[in-house]
Amino acid sequence: QVQLVESGGGVVQPGGSLRLSCAASGFNFNRFAIHWVRQAPGKGLEWVAYISYDGSSEYYADSVKGRFTFSRDNSKDTLFLQMNSLRSEDTAVYYCAREGNILTGYLDFWGRGTLVTVSS
Amino acid sequence: SYELTQPLSVSVALGQTARIPCAGNNIGSKNVHWYQQRPGQAPVLVIYDDANRPSGIPERFSGSNPGNAATLTISRAQAGDEADYYCHVWDNSAWVFGGGTKLTVL
């Protein structure tokens, strides 16, 4: 069965860095684009970043552009979100999610999320 | 940037039909997807491409997008349907979520 497992969350000071990982299994990893979506405490879902199936294309929300970098290692079925210059407003649960259709962009499988807390 | 608007909350009596709207500029030209999120859990896709149900989602869940607003319809509402529901579209290299609607089953 399709599984996505996030890790790497934790507490970090403002201005600090953190690297999240997302381990995939149960599907042909190198055929699917993947997204990061976050949810601040008590708030709604916010799309964060996208990476194409082969890693050749990335897109970012304006709120993280220039600070976050999304990458993938198709030999290890793993994705990474490098987060730099973290701010208090980056505090959220971060989910990785598989894009089910390249043309319409729905997210058909989600991980359980990892919590990032930015606080001094 | 593109925006999707949902009501903060919708209430429905047990066994009745709930309708959750999602509004956006020219939304009829886009493919709308819907997610259910129960407290403390990850979102689950319940409708994709306006009106399609993934495997395992009950037929009670349906979607439409006639042009003015997309709608998620939940027939014969059950207590287990209480959750937050989010609409979602792709627009110009950005993926946009609505603010979410809390469904209460009375």
CSV table of C-alpha atoms in Angstrom, one decimal, chain A residues 48-88:
chain,number,residue,atom,x,y,z
A,48,VAL,CA,4.1,24.9,0.4
A,49,ALA,CA,6.1,23.3,-2.4
A,50,TYR,CA,6.0,20.9,-5.4
A,51,ILE,CA,8.6,18.8,-7.1
A,52,SER,CA,8.2,17.0,-10.4
A,53,TYR,CA,8.6,13.2,-10.7
A,54,ASP,CA,12.2,13.6,-11.9
A,55,GLY,CA,13.2,16.6,-9.8
A,56,SER,CA,13.6,18.8,-12.8
A,57,SER,CA,10.9,21.3,-11.7
A,58,GLU,CA,10.1,22.9,-8.4
A,59,TYR,CA,7.5,25.4,-7.4
A,60,TYR,CA,7.1,27.2,-4.1
A,61,ALA,CA,4.5,29.3,-2.3
A,62,ASP,CA,5.5,33.0,-2.1
A,63,SER,CA,5.6,32.7,1.7
A,64,VAL,CA,8.6,30.3,1.6
A,65,LYS,CA,10.3,31.1,-1.8
A,66,GLY,CA,14.0,31.7,-1.4
A,67,ARG,CA,14.1,30.1,2.1
A,68,PHE,CA,12.9,26.5,1.4
A,69,THR,CA,14.4,24.0,-1.0
A,70,PHE,CA,12.6,20.8,-2.1
A,71,SER,CA,14.7,18.0,-3.5
A,72,ARG,CA,14.3,14.2,-4.1
A,73,ASP,CA,16.5,11.2,-4.3
A,74,ASN,CA,14.8,8.7,-6.6
A,75,SER,CA,17.4,6.0,-5.8
A,76,LYS,CA,16.2,6.0,-2.2
A,77,ASP,CA,12.5,6.9,-2.6
A,78,THR,CA,13.0,9.9,-0.4
A,79,LEU,CA,12.3,13.6,-0.5
A,80,PHE,CA,13.8,16.5,1.5
A,81,LEU,CA,12.6,19.9,2.4
A,82,GLN,CA,15.5,22.1,3.5
A,83,MET,CA,14.1,25.0,5.5
A,84,ASN,CA,16.3,28.0,6.2
A,85,SER,CA,15.7,31.4,7.9
A,86,LEU,CA,12.8,30.0,9.8
A,87,ARG,CA,10.2,32.3,11.2
A,88,SER,CA,7.5,31.9,13.9
